[in-house]
Short mmCIF file of C-alpha atoms in Angstrom, two decimals:
data_model
loop_
_atom_site.label_atom_id
_atom_site.label_comp_id
_atom_site.label_asym_id
_atom_site.label_seq_id
_atom_site.Cartn_x
_atom_site.Cartn_y
_atom_site.Cartn_z
CA MET A 1 30.96 -18.30 -15.54
CA LEU A 2 29.62 -16.02 -17.78
CA ASN A 3 29.04 -16.92 -21.64
CA ALA A 4 30.99 -14.95 -24.23
CA GLN A 5 27.92 -14.32 -26.22
CA PRO A 6 25.92 -11.71 -25.35
CA PHE A 7 21.65 -12.20 -24.98
CA ARG A 8 19.77 -10.55 -27.08
CA PHE A 9 16.82 -7.99 -25.72
CA ASP A 10 13.61 -7.29 -26.61
CA HIS A 11 12.21 -3.75 -26.36
CA HIS A 12 10.06 -4.57 -23.28
CA GLU A 13 13.60 -5.38 -21.83
CA ALA A 14 15.56 -3.01 -23.30
CA LEU A 15 13.20 -0.17 -21.06
CA MET A 16 14.97 -1.68 -17.81
CA ARG A 17 18.65 -0.25 -18.60
CA LEU A 18 19.07 2.90 -16.67
CA SER A 19 20.64 4.50 -20.10
CA GLN A 20 16.93 4.52 -20.92
CA PHE A 21 15.19 4.36 -17.82
CA PHE A 22 13.74 7.95 -16.41
CA LEU A 23 14.97 8.02 -13.04
CA PRO A 24 15.92 11.65 -11.93
CA THR A 25 17.75 11.13 -8.93
CA LEU A 26 18.78 14.17 -6.88
CA LYS A 27 21.86 14.66 -4.49
CA GLU A 28 20.90 17.21 -2.54
CA THR A 29 17.63 17.19 -0.35
CA PRO A 30 14.35 19.17 -1.52
CA SER A 31 13.84 21.77 1.26
CA GLU A 32 10.38 21.07 1.34
CA ALA A 33 11.09 17.77 2.43
CA GLN A 34 10.36 17.03 6.23
CA ILE A 35 10.36 13.36 6.71
CA ALA A 36 12.79 10.42 5.33
CA SER A 37 9.79 9.12 3.21
CA HIS A 38 9.07 12.65 1.16
CA ARG A 39 13.37 12.95 1.21
CA LEU A 40 14.01 10.00 -0.42
CA MET A 41 10.97 9.19 -2.84
CA LEU A 42 12.12 12.77 -4.27
CA ARG A 43 15.59 11.99 -4.34
CA ALA A 44 15.34 8.73 -6.02
CA GLY A 45 13.25 9.85 -8.20
CA MET A 46 9.75 8.32 -7.89
CA VAL A 47 7.49 10.96 -7.82
CA ARG A 48 7.57 14.97 -8.30
CA GLN A 49 4.93 17.70 -7.13
CA LEU A 50 2.64 19.02 -8.92
CA THR A 51 0.87 21.15 -7.32
CA ALA A 52 -0.12 21.56 -3.51
CA GLY A 53 -0.39 17.57 -2.14
CA ILE A 54 -0.45 16.49 -5.84
CA TYR A 55 2.01 14.53 -7.29
CA SER A 56 3.17 12.59 -10.32
CA TRP A 57 4.01 9.19 -9.99
CA LEU A 58 7.61 8.53 -11.93
CA PRO A 59 8.02 4.99 -13.66
CA LEU A 60 10.15 4.00 -10.23
CA GLY A 61 7.37 4.83 -7.95
CA HIS A 62 5.12 3.57 -10.30
CA ARG A 63 6.31 0.27 -10.31
CA VAL A 64 5.89 0.06 -6.28
CA LEU A 65 2.37 1.35 -6.34
CA LYS A 66 1.54 -1.33 -8.79
CA LYS A 67 3.00 -3.75 -7.02
CA ILE A 68 1.45 -2.88 -3.57
CA GLU A 69 -1.98 -2.19 -5.04
CA GLN A 70 -1.69 -6.00 -6.54
CA ILE A 71 -0.97 -7.61 -3.20
CA VAL A 72 -4.04 -6.01 -1.89
CA ARG A 73 -6.29 -7.00 -4.76
CA GLU A 74 -4.94 -10.45 -4.30
CA GLU A 75 -5.71 -10.69 -0.56
CA GLN A 76 -9.46 -9.01 -1.14
CA ASP A 77 -10.24 -11.77 -4.10
CA LYS A 78 -9.11 -14.46 -1.88
CA ILE A 79 -12.14 -13.80 0.72
CA GLY A 80 -14.68 -13.13 -1.79
CA PHE A 81 -14.73 -9.26 -2.33
CA ASN A 82 -15.94 -8.42 -6.23
CA GLU A 83 -13.81 -5.30 -7.81
CA LEU A 84 -15.65 -3.00 -9.73
CA LEU A 85 -14.37 0.67 -10.63
CA MET A 86 -16.43 3.68 -9.46
CA PRO A 87 -16.05 7.07 -10.88
CA THR A 88 -13.97 9.90 -8.94
CA ILE A 89 -16.79 12.46 -9.59
CA GLN A 90 -19.72 11.67 -7.40
CA PRO A 91 -23.38 13.86 -7.43
CA ALA A 92 -24.03 16.13 -4.76
CA GLU A 93 -27.77 14.35 -4.27
CA LEU A 94 -26.36 11.00 -2.98
CA TRP A 95 -24.19 12.50 -0.16
CA GLN A 96 -27.21 14.95 0.64
CA GLU A 97 -29.52 12.01 1.18
CA SER A 98 -26.91 10.29 3.15
CA GLY A 99 -26.84 13.87 4.86
CA ARG A 100 -23.22 13.90 5.15
CA TYR A 101 -22.62 16.89 2.39
CA ASP A 102 -22.84 19.33 4.69
CA ASP A 103 -21.18 17.61 7.54
CA TYR A 104 -18.25 16.47 5.68
CA GLY A 105 -16.70 19.80 6.29
CA LEU A 106 -14.16 21.39 4.10
CA GLU A 107 -11.99 18.62 2.94
CA MET A 108 -14.77 17.96 0.46
CA LEU A 109 -14.03 19.15 -3.04
CA ARG A 110 -17.28 21.03 -4.20
CA ILE A 111 -17.62 21.28 -7.92
CA THR A 112 -20.49 22.67 -10.36
CA ASP A 113 -20.86 21.21 -13.84
CA ARG A 114 -22.06 23.48 -16.71
CA HIS A 115 -25.14 22.32 -15.80
CA ASP A 116 -25.08 23.98 -12.28
CA ARG A 117 -25.34 20.59 -11.15
CA LYS A 118 -23.79 20.00 -7.66
CA MET A 119 -20.76 17.75 -8.13
CA LEU A 120 -17.53 16.66 -5.72
CA PHE A 121 -14.55 15.18 -6.35
CA GLY A 122 -15.13 11.60 -4.12
CA PRO A 123 -13.18 11.49 -0.54
CA THR A 124 -14.87 8.30 -0.17
CA ASN A 125 -17.74 6.11 -1.81
CA GLU A 126 -20.21 5.44 0.66
CA GLU A 127 -22.77 6.75 -1.08
CA ALA A 128 -22.09 5.51 -4.50
CA ILE A 129 -21.76 1.77 -3.94
CA THR A 130 -25.31 2.02 -1.33
CA ASP A 131 -26.91 3.50 -4.88
CA ILE A 132 -25.42 0.42 -6.90
CA PHE A 133 -26.59 -1.99 -4.28
CA ARG A 134 -30.02 -0.50 -3.60
CA LYS A 135 -30.90 -0.62 -7.81
CA ASP A 136 -30.31 -4.29 -8.29
CA VAL A 137 -30.47 -6.48 -4.81
CA ARG A 138 -33.97 -7.44 -3.61
CA SER A 139 -33.36 -10.27 -1.38
CA TYR A 140 -31.96 -11.43 1.48
CA LYS A 141 -31.33 -14.80 -0.43
CA GLN A 142 -28.68 -12.05 -2.82
CA LEU A 143 -26.70 -11.13 0.81
CA PRO A 144 -23.62 -11.05 1.33
CA GLN A 145 -22.55 -8.50 -1.29
CA LEU A 146 -19.00 -7.94 -1.07
CA LEU A 147 -17.46 -4.98 -3.47
CA TYR A 148 -14.49 -3.04 -3.73
CA HIS A 149 -12.53 -1.16 -6.13
CA ILE A 150 -8.72 0.63 -6.05
CA GLN A 151 -9.40 4.32 -6.90
CA TRP A 152 -7.81 7.77 -6.78
CA LYS A 153 -9.53 9.71 -4.28
CA PHE A 154 -9.20 14.26 -3.13
CA ARG A 155 -9.64 15.56 0.16
CA ASP A 156 -8.81 19.37 0.25
CA GLU A 157 -6.25 19.07 3.21
CA ILE A 158 -5.89 22.37 4.73
CA ARG A 159 -1.93 21.97 5.09
CA PRO A 160 -0.93 19.14 2.64
CA ARG A 161 2.41 17.70 4.14
CA PHE A 162 4.74 14.89 4.47
CA GLY A 163 4.61 13.78 0.69
CA VAL A 164 2.17 11.01 -0.19
CA MET A 165 1.63 10.69 3.45
CA ARG A 166 -0.75 13.44 3.45
CA GLY A 167 -1.56 14.49 -0.25
CA ARG A 168 -4.60 15.74 -1.56
CA GLU A 169 -4.80 13.62 -4.18
CA PHE A 170 -4.55 9.93 -2.87
CA TYR A 171 -4.65 6.12 -4.55
CA MET A 172 -6.85 3.71 -2.04
CA LYS A 173 -8.58 0.54 -2.00
CA ASP A 174 -12.06 0.94 -0.15
CA ALA A 175 -14.51 -2.26 -0.09
CA TYR A 176 -17.90 -2.45 0.94
CA SER A 177 -20.17 -5.13 2.29
CA PHE A 178 -23.74 -5.61 2.75
CA ASP A 179 -25.60 -7.93 5.23
CA ILE A 180 -28.57 -9.13 6.22
CA ASP A 181 -27.72 -9.06 9.89
CA TYR A 182 -25.25 -7.81 12.64
CA GLU A 183 -23.54 -11.46 13.14
CA SER A 184 -23.49 -11.74 9.49
CA ALA A 185 -21.87 -8.73 9.57
CA ARG A 186 -19.31 -9.00 11.85
CA HIS A 187 -18.38 -12.55 10.12
CA THR A 188 -17.46 -9.65 7.11
CA TYR A 189 -15.68 -7.74 9.43
CA ASN A 190 -13.73 -10.35 10.85
CA LYS A 191 -12.76 -11.67 7.20
CA ILE A 192 -11.62 -8.14 6.58
CA PHE A 193 -9.61 -8.58 9.49
CA LEU A 194 -7.72 -10.96 8.94
CA ALA A 195 -7.42 -10.17 4.94
CA TYR A 196 -5.52 -7.23 6.28
CA CYS A 197 -3.71 -8.88 8.87
CA ARG A 198 -2.49 -11.01 5.73
CA THR A 199 -2.29 -8.04 3.49
CA PHE A 200 0.54 -6.15 5.42
CA ALA A 201 2.67 -9.35 6.10
CA ARG A 202 3.05 -9.93 2.67
CA LEU A 203 3.90 -6.39 2.54
CA GLY A 204 6.90 -6.99 4.62
CA VAL A 205 5.80 -4.19 7.53
CA LYS A 206 4.06 -4.74 10.90
CA ALA A 207 0.83 -3.41 10.93
CA ILE A 208 -0.94 -3.54 14.70
CA PRO A 209 -4.69 -3.22 14.77
CA MET A 210 -5.96 -0.72 16.78
CA VAL A 211 -9.37 0.28 18.33
CA ALA A 212 -10.11 3.54 16.55
CA ASP A 213 -12.33 6.31 16.52
CA THR A 214 -14.93 6.16 13.50
CA GLY A 215 -14.64 9.89 12.42
CA PRO A 216 -16.90 11.29 9.68
CA ILE A 217 -17.50 7.56 8.67
CA GLY A 218 -19.58 6.09 11.46
CA GLY A 219 -20.24 3.03 13.02
CA ASP A 220 -19.54 1.30 16.49
CA LEU A 221 -16.67 -1.12 15.28
CA SER A 222 -13.46 0.07 13.99
CA HIS A 223 -9.67 -0.64 14.02
CA GLU A 224 -6.94 1.40 12.57
CA PHE A 225 -4.10 -0.93 11.09
CA ILE A 226 -1.10 1.39 12.03
CA VAL A 227 2.97 0.71 11.40
CA LEU A 228 5.49 1.57 13.66
CA ALA A 229 7.55 3.99 12.67
CA GLU A 230 9.67 7.20 14.83
CA THR A 231 8.61 9.70 11.88
CA GLY A 232 4.79 8.45 12.37
CA GLU A 233 2.16 10.98 12.65
CA SER A 234 0.95 10.10 16.41
CA GLU A 235 1.46 8.50 18.90
CA VAL A 236 0.57 4.64 19.63
CA PHE A 237 1.22 2.30 22.78
CA CYS A 238 1.25 -1.30 22.63
CA ASP A 239 2.39 -4.27 24.50
CA LYS A 240 5.63 -5.30 23.22
CA LYS A 241 4.38 -8.88 22.44
CA TRP A 242 3.03 -7.60 19.18
CA LEU A 243 6.32 -6.94 18.10
CA ASP A 244 7.05 -10.96 17.04
CA LYS A 245 3.13 -11.88 16.92
CA ASP A 246 2.40 -14.23 13.80
CA LEU A 247 -0.64 -12.36 12.36
CA THR A 248 -0.97 -14.30 9.43
CA GLY A 249 -3.94 -16.44 10.92
CA ARG A 250 -2.37 -19.95 9.06
CA GLY A 251 -4.84 -22.68 9.30
CA VAL A 252 -8.17 -20.52 10.06
CA ASP A 253 -10.98 -21.43 8.29
CA LEU A 254 -12.65 -18.15 6.78
CA ASN A 255 -16.16 -19.70 7.02
CA ASP A 256 -15.82 -20.84 10.18
CA ARG A 257 -17.82 -17.95 12.00
CA THR A 258 -16.96 -19.20 15.65
CA GLY A 259 -13.31 -20.20 14.73
CA LEU A 260 -12.76 -16.74 12.94
CA GLU A 261 -14.28 -14.99 15.93
CA ASN A 262 -12.02 -16.65 18.28
CA TRP A 263 -9.05 -15.76 16.51
CA VAL A 264 -9.44 -12.10 16.12
CA GLN A 265 -10.49 -11.62 19.56
CA GLY A 266 -6.86 -13.79 20.66
CA THR A 267 -5.12 -11.46 18.33
CA LEU A 268 -6.86 -8.41 20.17
CA VAL A 269 -6.13 -9.88 23.49
CA ASP A 270 -2.71 -7.70 24.24
CA TYR A 271 -2.74 -4.30 24.42
CA ALA A 272 -2.63 -1.53 21.69
CA ALA A 273 -4.13 1.50 21.23
CA THR A 274 -3.79 5.18 19.39
CA GLU A 275 -3.23 8.56 21.47
CA GLU A 276 -6.54 9.48 21.64
CA LYS A 277 -7.34 5.81 23.35
CA HIS A 278 -4.98 5.84 25.40
CA ASP A 279 -5.31 6.44 29.43
CA PRO A 280 -1.92 6.50 31.18
CA ALA A 281 -3.20 6.55 34.67
CA ASN A 282 -5.58 3.25 33.27
CA SER A 283 -3.19 1.51 30.99
CA PRO A 284 -3.18 -2.18 31.83
CA ILE A 285 0.24 -2.47 30.51
CA SER A 286 3.66 -0.30 31.96
CA GLY A 287 7.15 -0.51 32.14
CA ASP A 288 9.54 -2.30 29.68
CA ASP A 289 6.43 -4.34 28.64
CA LEU A 290 4.46 -1.20 27.33
CA VAL A 291 5.96 0.22 23.77
CA SER A 292 5.46 3.66 23.50
CA THR A 293 6.51 4.95 19.73
CA ARG A 294 4.92 6.47 17.20
CA GLY A 295 2.51 5.15 14.20
CA ILE A 296 1.17 5.73 10.88
CA GLU A 297 -2.27 4.59 9.70
CA VAL A 298 -2.26 2.50 6.79
CA GLY A 299 -5.90 1.02 6.63
CA HIS A 300 -8.75 1.63 8.31
CA ILE A 301 -11.79 -0.75 8.95
CA PHE A 302 -15.73 0.15 10.02
CA HIS A 303 -18.79 -1.34 10.73
CA PHE A 304 -21.59 1.19 10.73
CA GLY A 305 -24.94 -1.04 10.43
CA ALA A 306 -27.66 1.23 8.45
CA LYS A 307 -26.05 4.30 8.90
CA TYR A 308 -26.38 4.84 4.92
CA SER A 309 -29.20 1.86 4.50
CA GLU A 310 -31.53 3.34 6.28
CA PRO A 311 -31.44 7.04 4.74
CA MET A 312 -30.84 5.89 1.59
CA GLY A 313 -33.54 3.23 1.32
CA ALA A 314 -30.88 0.03 0.65
CA THR A 315 -33.06 -2.66 1.99
CA VAL A 316 -34.06 -6.36 1.35
CA LEU A 317 -36.98 -8.68 1.54
CA GLY A 318 -35.72 -10.73 4.55
CA PRO A 319 -36.65 -14.08 5.54
CA ASP A 320 -40.36 -13.37 6.87
CA GLY A 321 -41.19 -11.12 3.86
CA THR A 322 -40.52 -7.46 5.55
CA GLU A 323 -38.29 -5.04 4.23
CA VAL A 324 -35.04 -4.80 6.13
CA PRO A 325 -32.16 -1.97 5.55
CA VAL A 326 -29.26 -4.10 5.17
CA GLN A 327 -25.69 -3.98 7.62
CA MET A 328 -23.05 -2.27 6.32
CA GLY A 329 -19.22 -1.72 6.40
CA SER A 330 -16.53 -0.22 4.67
CA TYR A 331 -12.47 -1.17 4.90
CA GLY A 332 -9.60 1.26 3.36
CA ILE A 333 -6.16 0.54 2.74
CA GLY A 334 -4.21 3.57 1.85
CA VAL A 335 -2.00 2.31 -1.45
CA SER A 336 -0.15 5.20 -2.04
CA ARG A 337 0.39 6.22 1.86
CA LEU A 338 1.83 2.39 1.74
CA VAL A 339 4.55 3.36 -0.05
CA GLY A 340 5.74 6.47 2.02
CA ALA A 341 5.09 3.96 5.02
CA LEU A 342 7.18 1.63 3.83
CA ILE A 343 9.87 3.88 3.60
CA GLU A 344 9.46 5.29 6.82
CA ALA A 345 9.40 1.63 8.19
CA SER A 346 12.89 0.58 6.28
CA HIS A 347 15.73 2.90 5.14
CA ASP A 348 18.50 3.78 6.51
CA GLU A 349 21.34 6.94 5.70
CA ASN A 350 22.26 5.70 2.18
CA GLY A 351 18.76 5.49 0.88
CA ILE A 352 15.59 3.10 0.71
CA ILE A 353 15.38 -0.43 1.34
CA TRP A 354 12.30 -1.94 0.02
CA PRO A 355 10.99 -5.68 1.21
CA GLU A 356 11.42 -7.95 -1.42
CA SER A 357 7.41 -8.31 -2.40
CA VAL A 358 7.33 -4.52 -3.76
CA ALA A 359 10.78 -3.63 -4.64
CA PRO A 360 10.34 -2.03 -7.94
CA TYR A 361 13.34 -4.70 -9.35
CA LYS A 362 14.60 -7.21 -7.65
CA VAL A 363 18.11 -6.48 -8.76
CA GLY A 364 20.53 -3.59 -9.50
CA LEU A 365 23.54 -5.06 -11.78
CA ILE A 366 26.15 -2.04 -11.70
CA ASN A 367 28.61 -2.64 -14.85
CA LEU A 368 31.70 -0.82 -13.44
CA ARG A 369 33.14 -0.20 -16.78
CA THR A 370 30.70 0.44 -19.74
CA GLY A 371 32.10 0.28 -22.85
CA ASP A 372 34.73 -2.39 -22.10
CA ASP A 373 33.96 -5.17 -24.29
CA ALA A 374 34.43 -8.22 -21.31
CA CYS A 375 32.33 -6.00 -18.91
CA ASP A 376 29.38 -5.37 -21.46
CA SER A 377 29.14 -8.91 -22.66
CA ALA A 378 29.38 -10.26 -19.50
CA CYS A 379 26.55 -7.61 -17.96
CA GLU A 380 24.40 -8.54 -21.00
CA ASP A 381 24.84 -12.26 -20.54
CA ALA A 382 23.82 -12.39 -16.64
CA TYR A 383 21.45 -9.77 -17.33
CA GLY A 384 19.65 -12.16 -19.82
CA LYS A 385 19.93 -15.19 -17.75
CA MET A 386 18.24 -13.40 -14.90
CA THR A 387 15.59 -12.28 -16.85
CA ASN A 388 15.07 -15.51 -18.46
CA ALA A 389 15.36 -17.06 -14.62
CA GLY A 390 12.02 -14.67 -14.16
CA ILE A 391 14.22 -12.40 -12.00
CA GLU A 392 13.26 -8.20 -12.39
CA VAL A 393 16.74 -6.53 -13.54
CA LEU A 394 17.74 -2.45 -13.56
CA TYR A 395 20.87 -2.60 -15.13
CA ASP A 396 22.88 0.18 -14.89
CA ASP A 397 24.75 0.63 -18.10
CA ARG A 398 25.30 4.23 -18.09
CA ASP A 399 29.13 5.50 -18.89
CA ILE A 400 29.37 7.79 -15.59
CA ARG A 401 32.00 7.00 -12.24
CA ALA A 402 31.34 3.73 -9.84
CA GLY A 403 30.59 6.10 -7.27
CA GLY A 404 27.47 7.39 -8.88
CA LYS A 405 26.43 4.01 -9.46
CA PHE A 406 26.65 2.65 -6.19
CA ALA A 407 24.85 5.78 -4.69
CA ASP A 408 21.85 5.40 -7.14
CA MET A 409 21.71 1.52 -6.41
CA ASP A 410 21.93 2.43 -2.65
CA LEU A 411 19.12 4.98 -2.93
CA ILE A 412 16.74 3.81 -4.69
CA GLY A 413 16.85 0.51 -2.51
CA LEU A 414 16.53 -2.88 -4.43
CA PRO A 415 17.28 -5.53 -2.53
CA TRP A 416 20.37 -6.90 -4.10
CA GLN A 417 22.97 -5.54 -5.90
CA ILE A 418 25.75 -7.45 -8.33
CA ILE A 419 28.11 -6.05 -9.57
CA ILE A 420 30.49 -6.85 -12.58
CA GLY A 421 34.23 -5.29 -13.27
CA PRO A 422 36.93 -6.50 -14.81
CA LYS A 423 39.04 -7.33 -11.90
CA GLY A 424 36.21 -9.84 -10.96
CA LEU A 425 36.13 -11.00 -14.21
CA LYS A 426 39.88 -12.36 -14.24
CA ASN A 427 38.72 -13.89 -11.33
CA GLY A 428 35.83 -15.75 -12.68
CA VAL A 429 33.39 -14.00 -9.65
CA VAL A 430 31.19 -11.33 -9.00
CA GLU A 431 30.28 -8.99 -6.11
CA LEU A 432 27.07 -9.49 -4.54
CA LYS A 433 25.44 -7.11 -2.16
CA ASN A 434 22.74 -7.65 0.08
CA ARG A 435 21.06 -4.04 0.29
CA LYS A 436 19.43 -4.73 3.49
CA THR A 437 22.53 -6.41 5.71
CA GLY A 438 25.09 -4.52 3.35
CA GLU A 439 27.09 -7.74 3.14
CA LYS A 440 28.99 -8.32 0.38
CA THR A 441 30.55 -11.43 -1.03
CA GLU A 442 32.85 -12.05 -3.72
CA VAL A 443 31.20 -15.58 -5.55
CA THR A 444 30.50 -16.71 -9.58
CA PHE A 445 27.64 -15.63 -11.18
CA GLU A 446 26.07 -18.89 -10.79
CA ALA A 447 26.43 -18.68 -6.91
CA ALA A 448 24.99 -15.23 -7.01
CA LEU A 449 21.78 -16.16 -9.18
CA ASN A 450 21.02 -19.04 -6.80
CA GLN A 451 21.39 -16.78 -3.58
CA ILE A 452 19.09 -14.27 -5.28
CA SER A 453 16.55 -17.40 -6.50
CA ALA A 454 16.27 -19.19 -2.76
#
């Protein structure tokens, strides 16, 4: 059972107490919130709108954002991509070189600095990365070059809506590859394809790769990764086999070009298409085998050959000594959008249900009678033991009614709740609640700790 001696905390750990944590939850749904993720992110105190389509990320939301970012980063690093950081503000000349400055449209926020130089708030970074590459890479022997960053972007949406799902400022991982020929570029594309499948699996969502339009990025090989959600922005259609498909690519050797290509093509053999690509009259799947629902785009990958390298002079000396433009690709994951997409895919009438991999905290510890010596001491001890075991805990030590504590914990969606009150303490038990299943059990604290740690 719990020790009577309270555990001592340092300043950092004290920040995990709800009495000292900035968590401005709302009981009522804000009128501007049209979809579940926007409604719940506002109610759970994760974000606050600063102006149309631009949000401040409050402590709870920021923790989730950073956890998603770290999983994305780890999977990029595993396939040999190098992280750098490019600026948010870019010179217009680079975009004029590529021919995109005028083509991109009103979504680009164009600005002029005090010297009358034309600048822009970057919506993407193909030009900037090509400029970095062309200044330092000269030979095919230096290829491939695989680079990425995770940075804020800006697209001046005409009608920003749905909270962080379609904001104007957003946080994104964008990666870029430079290869000597199409075969090498396709191999890089396949590596990214597998990395994306693994990333979304780790995030606890099923993201189905679908053949996609290339839009203003350009190119001839492209897939969108779509999370199925009833509240998604567009209609999608897929074979029901996708719902149970393992996309982790266990045992696939990234350096085996043929093996990796076979895995990608084998994965894509089952039908999946966005609304733009789906032709009901010629669909290979119909009836009960066809899943028709809505989806949220969370990733998009492109191969676009020499679209940027040719106009911008990004060439290398090939094996025969001639200058050749490099073959390029770009690969995006919407990190901030994923926060909304995960909520759309996993919530109930009481609030968010976070997958463990990205939950802001793993456990919500609820003190049913703050101010009661036995309850306070038991909670301090439980908190200390979980912290020592490396478990992230948010401790609700506020002096408010139990109903408010339960409602807030369900709303913010931590995977586990441990509830400690006078009655349970007398019987030597705590209440353990699984947020996803709703199952509650009365067990010893040690048994609860074992279950949470499993």
